[in-house]
Coordinates of C-alpha atoms and ligand atoms in Angstrom, one line a residue:
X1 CA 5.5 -21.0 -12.7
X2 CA 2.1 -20.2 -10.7
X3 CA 2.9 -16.2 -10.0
X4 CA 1.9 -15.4 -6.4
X5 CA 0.5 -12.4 -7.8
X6 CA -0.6 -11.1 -11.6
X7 CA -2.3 -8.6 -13.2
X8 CA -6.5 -9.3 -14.8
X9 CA -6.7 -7.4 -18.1
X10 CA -9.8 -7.6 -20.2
X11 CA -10.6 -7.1 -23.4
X12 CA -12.2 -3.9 -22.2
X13 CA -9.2 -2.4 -20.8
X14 CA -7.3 -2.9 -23.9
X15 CA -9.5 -0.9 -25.9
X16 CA -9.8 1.4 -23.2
X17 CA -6.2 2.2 -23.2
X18 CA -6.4 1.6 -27.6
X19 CA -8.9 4.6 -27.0
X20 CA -6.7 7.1 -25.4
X21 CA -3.6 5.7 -28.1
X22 CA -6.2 7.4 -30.9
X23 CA -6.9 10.4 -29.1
X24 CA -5.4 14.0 -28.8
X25 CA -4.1 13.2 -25.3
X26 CA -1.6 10.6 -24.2
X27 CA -0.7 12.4 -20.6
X28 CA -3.2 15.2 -18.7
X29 CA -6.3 14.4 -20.8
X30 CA -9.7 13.9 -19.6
X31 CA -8.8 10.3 -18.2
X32 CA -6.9 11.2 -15.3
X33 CA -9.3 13.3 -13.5
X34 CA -12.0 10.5 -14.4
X35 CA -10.1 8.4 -12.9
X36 CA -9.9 10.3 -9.9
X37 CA -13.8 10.7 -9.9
X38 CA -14.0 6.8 -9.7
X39 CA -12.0 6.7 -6.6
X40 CA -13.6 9.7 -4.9
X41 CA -16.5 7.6 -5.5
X42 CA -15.5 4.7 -4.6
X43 CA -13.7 5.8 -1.5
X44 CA -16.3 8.6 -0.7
X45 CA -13.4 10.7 -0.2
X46 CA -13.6 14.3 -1.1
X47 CA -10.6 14.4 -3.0
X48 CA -8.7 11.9 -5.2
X49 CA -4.6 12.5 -6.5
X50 CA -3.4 9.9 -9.1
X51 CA 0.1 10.0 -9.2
X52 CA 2.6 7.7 -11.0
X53 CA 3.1 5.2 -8.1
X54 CA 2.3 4.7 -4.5
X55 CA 5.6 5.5 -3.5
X56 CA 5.3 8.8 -5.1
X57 CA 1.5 9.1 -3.2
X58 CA 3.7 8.3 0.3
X59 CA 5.8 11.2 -0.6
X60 CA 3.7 14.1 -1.7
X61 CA 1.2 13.1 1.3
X62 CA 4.4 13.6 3.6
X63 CA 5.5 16.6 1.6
X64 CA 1.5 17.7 2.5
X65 CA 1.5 17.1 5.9
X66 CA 5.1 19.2 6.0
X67 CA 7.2 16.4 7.5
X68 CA 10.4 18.0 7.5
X69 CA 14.4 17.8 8.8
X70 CA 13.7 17.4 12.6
X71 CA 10.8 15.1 12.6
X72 CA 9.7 12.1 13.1
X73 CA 7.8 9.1 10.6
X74 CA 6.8 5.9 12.0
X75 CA 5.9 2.5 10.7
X76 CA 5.9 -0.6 10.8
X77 CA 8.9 -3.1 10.0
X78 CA 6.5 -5.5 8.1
X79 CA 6.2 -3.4 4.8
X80 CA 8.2 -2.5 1.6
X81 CA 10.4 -0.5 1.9
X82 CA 8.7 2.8 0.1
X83 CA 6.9 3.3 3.5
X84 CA 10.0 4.0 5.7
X85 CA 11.8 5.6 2.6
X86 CA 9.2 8.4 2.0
X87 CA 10.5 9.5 5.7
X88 CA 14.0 10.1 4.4
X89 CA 13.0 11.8 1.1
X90 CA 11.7 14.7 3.7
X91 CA 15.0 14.7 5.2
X92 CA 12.6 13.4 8.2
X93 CA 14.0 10.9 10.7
X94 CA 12.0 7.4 10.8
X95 CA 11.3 4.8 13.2
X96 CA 9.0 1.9 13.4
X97 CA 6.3 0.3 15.3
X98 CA 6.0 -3.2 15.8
X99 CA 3.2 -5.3 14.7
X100 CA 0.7 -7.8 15.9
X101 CA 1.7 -11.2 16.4
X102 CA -1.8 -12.5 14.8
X103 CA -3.1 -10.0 12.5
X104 CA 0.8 -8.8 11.5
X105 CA -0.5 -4.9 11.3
X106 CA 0.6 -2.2 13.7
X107 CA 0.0 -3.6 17.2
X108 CA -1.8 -0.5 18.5
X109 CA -0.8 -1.7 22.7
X110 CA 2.8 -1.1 20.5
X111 CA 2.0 2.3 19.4
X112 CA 0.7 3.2 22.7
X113 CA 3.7 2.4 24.6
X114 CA 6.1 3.9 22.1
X115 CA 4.0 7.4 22.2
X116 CA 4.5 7.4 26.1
X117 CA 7.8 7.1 26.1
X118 CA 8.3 9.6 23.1
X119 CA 6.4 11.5 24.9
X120 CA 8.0 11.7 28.1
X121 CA 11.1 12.2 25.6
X122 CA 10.0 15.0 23.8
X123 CA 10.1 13.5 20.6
X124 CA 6.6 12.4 19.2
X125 CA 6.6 11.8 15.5
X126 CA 5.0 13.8 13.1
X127 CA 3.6 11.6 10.9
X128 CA 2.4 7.4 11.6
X129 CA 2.0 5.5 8.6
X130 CA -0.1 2.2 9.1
X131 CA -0.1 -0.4 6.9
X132 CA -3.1 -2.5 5.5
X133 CA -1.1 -5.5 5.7
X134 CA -2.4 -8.3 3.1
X135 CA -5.2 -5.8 2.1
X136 CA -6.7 -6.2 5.6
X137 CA -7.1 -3.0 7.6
X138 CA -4.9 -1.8 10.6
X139 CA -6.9 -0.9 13.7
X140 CA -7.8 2.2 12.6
X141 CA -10.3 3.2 15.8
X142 CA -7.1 2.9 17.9
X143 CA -4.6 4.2 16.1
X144 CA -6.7 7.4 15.0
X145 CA -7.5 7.9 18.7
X146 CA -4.0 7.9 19.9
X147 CA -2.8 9.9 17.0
X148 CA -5.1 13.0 17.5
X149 CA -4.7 12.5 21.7
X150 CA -0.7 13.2 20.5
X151 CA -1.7 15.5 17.5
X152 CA 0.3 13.3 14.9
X153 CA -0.6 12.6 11.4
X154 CA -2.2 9.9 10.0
X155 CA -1.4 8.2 6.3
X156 CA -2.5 4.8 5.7
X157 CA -0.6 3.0 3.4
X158 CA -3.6 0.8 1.6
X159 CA -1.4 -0.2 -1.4
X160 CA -2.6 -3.4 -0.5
X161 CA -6.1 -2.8 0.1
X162 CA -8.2 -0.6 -3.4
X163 CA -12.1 -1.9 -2.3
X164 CA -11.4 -3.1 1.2
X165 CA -13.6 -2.1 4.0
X166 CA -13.7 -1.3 7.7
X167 CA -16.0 -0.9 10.1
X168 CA -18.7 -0.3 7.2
X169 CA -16.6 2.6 5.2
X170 CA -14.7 1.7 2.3
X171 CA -10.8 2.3 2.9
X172 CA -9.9 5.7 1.3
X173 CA -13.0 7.5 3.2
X174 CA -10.2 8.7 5.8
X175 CA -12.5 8.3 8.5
X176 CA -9.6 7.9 11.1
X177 CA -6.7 9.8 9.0
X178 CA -5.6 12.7 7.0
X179 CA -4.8 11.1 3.7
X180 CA -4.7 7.0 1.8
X181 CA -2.5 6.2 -0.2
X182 CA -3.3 3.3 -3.3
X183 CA -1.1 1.5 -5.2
X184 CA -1.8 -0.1 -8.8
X185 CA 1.5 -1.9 -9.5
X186 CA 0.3 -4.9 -11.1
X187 CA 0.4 -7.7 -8.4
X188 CA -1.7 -5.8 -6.5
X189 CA -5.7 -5.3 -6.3
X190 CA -6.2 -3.1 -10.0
X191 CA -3.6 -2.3 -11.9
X192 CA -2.4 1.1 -14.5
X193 CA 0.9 -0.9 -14.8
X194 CA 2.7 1.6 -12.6
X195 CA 0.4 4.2 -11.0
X196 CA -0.7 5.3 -7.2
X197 CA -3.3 7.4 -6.0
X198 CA -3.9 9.5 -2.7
X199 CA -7.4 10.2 -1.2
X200 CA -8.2 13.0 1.3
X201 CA -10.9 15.1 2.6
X202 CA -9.0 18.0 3.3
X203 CA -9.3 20.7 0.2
X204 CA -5.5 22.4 1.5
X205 CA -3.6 18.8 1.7
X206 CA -5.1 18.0 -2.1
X207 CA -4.1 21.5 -3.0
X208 CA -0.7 20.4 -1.9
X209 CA -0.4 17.2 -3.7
X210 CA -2.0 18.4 -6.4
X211 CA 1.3 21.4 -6.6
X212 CA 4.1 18.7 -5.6
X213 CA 2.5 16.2 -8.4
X214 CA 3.7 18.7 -11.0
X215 CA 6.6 20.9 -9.9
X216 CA 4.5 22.9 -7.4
X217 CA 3.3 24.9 -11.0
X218 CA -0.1 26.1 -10.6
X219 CA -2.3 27.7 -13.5
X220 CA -4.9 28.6 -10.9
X221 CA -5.1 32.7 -10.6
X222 CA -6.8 32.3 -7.1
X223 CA -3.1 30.5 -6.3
X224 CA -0.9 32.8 -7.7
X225 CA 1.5 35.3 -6.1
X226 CA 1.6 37.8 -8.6
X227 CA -1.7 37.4 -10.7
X228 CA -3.1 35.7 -13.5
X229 CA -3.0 39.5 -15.4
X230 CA -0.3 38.6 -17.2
X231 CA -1.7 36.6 -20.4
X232 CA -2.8 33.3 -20.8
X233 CA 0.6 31.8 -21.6
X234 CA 1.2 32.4 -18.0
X235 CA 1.4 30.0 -14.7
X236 CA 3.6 30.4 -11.8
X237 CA 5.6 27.7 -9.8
X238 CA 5.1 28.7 -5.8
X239 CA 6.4 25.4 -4.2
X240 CA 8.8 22.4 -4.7
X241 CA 7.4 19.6 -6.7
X242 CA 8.2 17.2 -8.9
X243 CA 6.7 14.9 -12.2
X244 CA 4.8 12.5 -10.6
X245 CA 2.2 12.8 -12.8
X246 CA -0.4 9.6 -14.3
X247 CA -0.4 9.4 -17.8
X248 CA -4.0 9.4 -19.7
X249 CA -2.9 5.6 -20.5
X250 CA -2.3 4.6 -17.3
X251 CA -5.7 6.3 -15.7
X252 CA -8.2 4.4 -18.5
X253 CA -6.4 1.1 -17.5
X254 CA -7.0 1.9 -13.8
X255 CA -10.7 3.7 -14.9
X256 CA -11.7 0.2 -16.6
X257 CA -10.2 -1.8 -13.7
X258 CA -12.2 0.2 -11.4
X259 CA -15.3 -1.1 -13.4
X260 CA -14.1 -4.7 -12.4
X261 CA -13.1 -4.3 -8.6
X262 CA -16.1 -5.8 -7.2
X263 CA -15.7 -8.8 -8.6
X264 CA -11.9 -9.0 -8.3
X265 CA -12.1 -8.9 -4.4
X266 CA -14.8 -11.6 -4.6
X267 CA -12.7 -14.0 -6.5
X268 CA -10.3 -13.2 -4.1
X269 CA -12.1 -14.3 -1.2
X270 CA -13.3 -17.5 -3.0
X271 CA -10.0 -18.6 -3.7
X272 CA -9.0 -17.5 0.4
X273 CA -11.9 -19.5 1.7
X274 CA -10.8 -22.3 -0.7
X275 CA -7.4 -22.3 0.8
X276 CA -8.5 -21.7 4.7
X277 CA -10.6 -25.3 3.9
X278 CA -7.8 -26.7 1.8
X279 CA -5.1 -26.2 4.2
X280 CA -6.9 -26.8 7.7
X281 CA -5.3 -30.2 8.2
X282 CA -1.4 -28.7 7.3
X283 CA 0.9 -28.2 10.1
X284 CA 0.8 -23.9 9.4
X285 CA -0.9 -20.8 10.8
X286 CA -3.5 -19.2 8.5
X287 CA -4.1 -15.5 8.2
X288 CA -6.9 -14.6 10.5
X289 CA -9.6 -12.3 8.9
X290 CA -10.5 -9.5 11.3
X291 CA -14.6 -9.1 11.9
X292 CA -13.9 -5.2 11.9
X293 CA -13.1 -5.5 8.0
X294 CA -13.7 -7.0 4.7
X295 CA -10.1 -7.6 3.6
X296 CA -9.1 -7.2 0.0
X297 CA -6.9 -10.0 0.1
X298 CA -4.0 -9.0 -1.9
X299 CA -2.4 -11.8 0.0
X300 CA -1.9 -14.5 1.5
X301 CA 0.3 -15.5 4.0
X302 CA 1.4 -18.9 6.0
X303 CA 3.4 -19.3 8.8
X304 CA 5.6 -22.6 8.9
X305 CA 8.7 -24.1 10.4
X306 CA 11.2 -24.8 7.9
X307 CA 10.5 -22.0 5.8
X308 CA 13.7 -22.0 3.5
X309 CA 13.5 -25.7 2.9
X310 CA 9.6 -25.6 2.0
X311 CA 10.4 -22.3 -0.2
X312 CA 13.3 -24.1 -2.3
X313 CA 10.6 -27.0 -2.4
X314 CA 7.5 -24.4 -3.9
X315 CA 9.7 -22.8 -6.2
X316 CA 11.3 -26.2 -7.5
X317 CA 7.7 -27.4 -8.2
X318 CA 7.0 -24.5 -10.5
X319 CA 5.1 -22.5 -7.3
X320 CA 5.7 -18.8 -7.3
X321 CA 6.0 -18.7 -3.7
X322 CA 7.1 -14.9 -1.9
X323 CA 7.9 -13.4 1.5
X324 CA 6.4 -10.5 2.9
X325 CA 8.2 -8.8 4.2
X326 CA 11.4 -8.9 5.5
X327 CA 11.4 -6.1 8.0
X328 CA 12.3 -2.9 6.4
X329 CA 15.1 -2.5 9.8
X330 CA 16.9 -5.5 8.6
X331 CA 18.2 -4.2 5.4
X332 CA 21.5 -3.2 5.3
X333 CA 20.5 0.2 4.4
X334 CA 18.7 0.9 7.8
X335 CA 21.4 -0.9 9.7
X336 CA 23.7 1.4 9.1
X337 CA 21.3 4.0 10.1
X338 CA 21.3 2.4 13.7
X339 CA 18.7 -0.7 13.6
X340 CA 19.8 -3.9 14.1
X341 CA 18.3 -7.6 13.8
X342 CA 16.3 -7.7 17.5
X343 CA 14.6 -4.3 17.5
X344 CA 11.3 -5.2 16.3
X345 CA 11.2 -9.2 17.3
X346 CA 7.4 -9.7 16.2
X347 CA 7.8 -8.7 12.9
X348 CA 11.3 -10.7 12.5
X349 CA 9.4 -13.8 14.3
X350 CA 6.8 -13.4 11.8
X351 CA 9.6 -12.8 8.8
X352 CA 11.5 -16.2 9.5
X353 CA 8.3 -18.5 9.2
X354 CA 6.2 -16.5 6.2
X355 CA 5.4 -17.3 2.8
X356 CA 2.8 -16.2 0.7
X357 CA 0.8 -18.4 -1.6
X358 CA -0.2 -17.2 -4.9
X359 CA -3.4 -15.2 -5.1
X360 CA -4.5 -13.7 -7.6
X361 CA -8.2 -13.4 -9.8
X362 CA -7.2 -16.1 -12.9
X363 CA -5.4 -18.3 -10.2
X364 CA -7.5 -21.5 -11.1
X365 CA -9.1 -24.1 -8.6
X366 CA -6.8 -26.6 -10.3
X367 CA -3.9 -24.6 -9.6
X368 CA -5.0 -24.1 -5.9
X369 CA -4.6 -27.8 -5.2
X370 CA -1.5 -28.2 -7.1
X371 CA -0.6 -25.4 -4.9
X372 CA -2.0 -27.0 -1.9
X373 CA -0.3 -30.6 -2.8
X374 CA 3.4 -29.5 -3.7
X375 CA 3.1 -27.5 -0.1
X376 CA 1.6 -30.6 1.7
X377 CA 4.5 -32.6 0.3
X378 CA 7.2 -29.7 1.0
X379 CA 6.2 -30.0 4.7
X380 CA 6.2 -33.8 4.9
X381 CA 9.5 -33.8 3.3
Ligands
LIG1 C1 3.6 -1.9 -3.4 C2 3.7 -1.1 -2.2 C3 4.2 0.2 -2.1 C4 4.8 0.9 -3.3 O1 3.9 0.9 -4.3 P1 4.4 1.5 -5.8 O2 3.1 1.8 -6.5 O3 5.2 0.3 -6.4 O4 5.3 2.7 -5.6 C5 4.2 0.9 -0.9 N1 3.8 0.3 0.2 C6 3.3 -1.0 0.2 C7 2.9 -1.6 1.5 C8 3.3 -1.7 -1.0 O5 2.9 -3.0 -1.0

């Protein structure tokens, strides 16, 4: 089977991670806050918090931000499910905006509306979550305009998107919001098997992650409520948090893949452009590639009729075809919290006809056209 997506480990990430196997410190070493420099870096964010997986990022960004019982997350339908779920973990309620018929991101004329009419209702949300969709960027000039007209938070949710750029700065700077969120689960961009990071330039929201990362325990006398006088065994827990820390393992993985994301997005837009010339003459929408941004391209996605019969037909041929996504409203779990099929029609429209082909950085030319040939056949058929 041709995975749609895979993980790229080198021999130097091996002995990366052999490295920290030999050392003193599996877990809160020197690798984490390496790694955390590399983003920063990367990002040319101020601050960097590696956590143990996006979904965890999502939350302690939320729990920075103070989304609480009473308020209000949106985001979009076309997403996994961690996005909306982060809501609930705050005891926050959640909603969604629909997206963009061609670029499938947050339609920002959507947002608009929705905000005038919340508005007019009194109930604005809180926080907005956009989603880099396929690792290309939301319309972040838009959205980041209508969020601070309404005074609303801003997390992007760029799981999809580690060395994407738009509108010259790299995703992470938070040019247009208050914190990014990363995810290196191994079909995406780089990979610490599980492992997220958030990026902000706000000192107080790090502060904050920083606490909820690790049981809101601080070792940091200028934090503590009664003093560091006490003796050196000493620390002091002052909020809520949680273990959602990186291990050292995970951040030399993700240090070593950082060495290699460069190259990793321009494989990835080889193979793209490959496709967009392979597939021009098949009856099926391409994605479109916005000139705002240079996409990561953590996937990609077609459009076509038939979509269950020429899915059966990719995955019978030994093609490791997905969707993304079906629209988080759909599940079972938000219907019963009121949605219902019909609520956000673009993103169902777009749900019914999707498929993503496999991308990833070994993906071979000659698997490409096998790719390309079982799909031209699945169509004809
Ligand atoms: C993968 C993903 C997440 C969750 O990432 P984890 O690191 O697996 O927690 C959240 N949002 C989106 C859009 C994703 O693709």
């Amino acid at each position: 089977m041709i995975p749609y997506g895979r993980q790229d480990i080198s021999l130097d990430d091996i002995r990366a991670v052999e490295a920290v196997l030999r050392s003193d410190f599996l877990t809160q070493g020197p690798a984490v806050p390496a790694f955390e420099a590399a983003i920063a870096k990367r990002t040319g964010a101020a601050h960097a918090v590696a956590v143990n997986s996006a979904t965890s990022a999502l939350h302690i960004a939320c729990m920075a931000l103070d989304l609480g019982p009473g308020d209000l997350l949106w985001t979009v339908p076309n997403t996994f499910v961690a996005s909306a779920n982060v809501g609930l973990y705050c005891d926050a309620d959640v909603d969604f905006v629909d997206i963009d018929p061609d670029t499938y991101l947050m339609c920002p004329d959507a947002l608009e509306m929705k905000l005038r009419h919340a508005g007019r209702a009194g109930r604005l949300p809180k926080v907005i979550i956009p989603v880099h969709f396929a690792g290309q960027t939301a319309d972040m000039t838009r959205i980041g305009a209508l969020a601070r007209t309404h005074g609303i938070r801003v997390i992007e949710d760029a799981s999809h998107s580690i060395g994407a750029s738009y509108k010259g700065a790299p995703v992470g700077a938070c040019s247009a919001s208050d914190i990014t969120v990363f995810s290196f689960h191994p079909v995406k961009i780089i990979t610490t098997a599980e492992g997220g990071c958030a990026t902000t330039n706000n000192a107080e929201l790090a502060r904050r992650m920083v606490l909820a990362r690790s049981h809101g325990v601080t070792r940091d006398g200028d934090q503590m409520v009664d003093g560091a006088g006490q003796g050196g065994w000493y620390y002091e827990q002052i909020a809520l948090g949680y273990n959602y820390r990186m291990t050292d393992i995970q951040a030399a993985l993700g240090l070593s893949q950082m060495a290699r994301l460069d190259d990793f997005i321009a494989r990835r837009h080889v193979l793209a452009r490959r496709y967009d010339a392979l597939l021009a003459q098949l009856d099926l929408v391409r994605p479109v590639q916005s000139p705002d941004g240079h996409s990561a391209l953590h996937l990609y996605p077609v459009q076509l009729a038939a979509r269950a019969r020429v899915f059966a037909a990719l995955r019978k041929a030994g093609i490791g075809v997905n969707v993304h996504y079906i629209p988080v409203h759909t599940h079972p779990f938000w219907r019963a919290r009121g949605f219902d099929w019909g609520d956000f029609p673009v993103a169902e429209a777009f749900y019914h006809r999707a498929i993503s082909l496999p991308l990833h950085t070994r993906l071979t030319e000659a698997e490409q056209d096998q790719v390309v040939a079982a799909l031209r056949q699945a169509l004809a058929g």
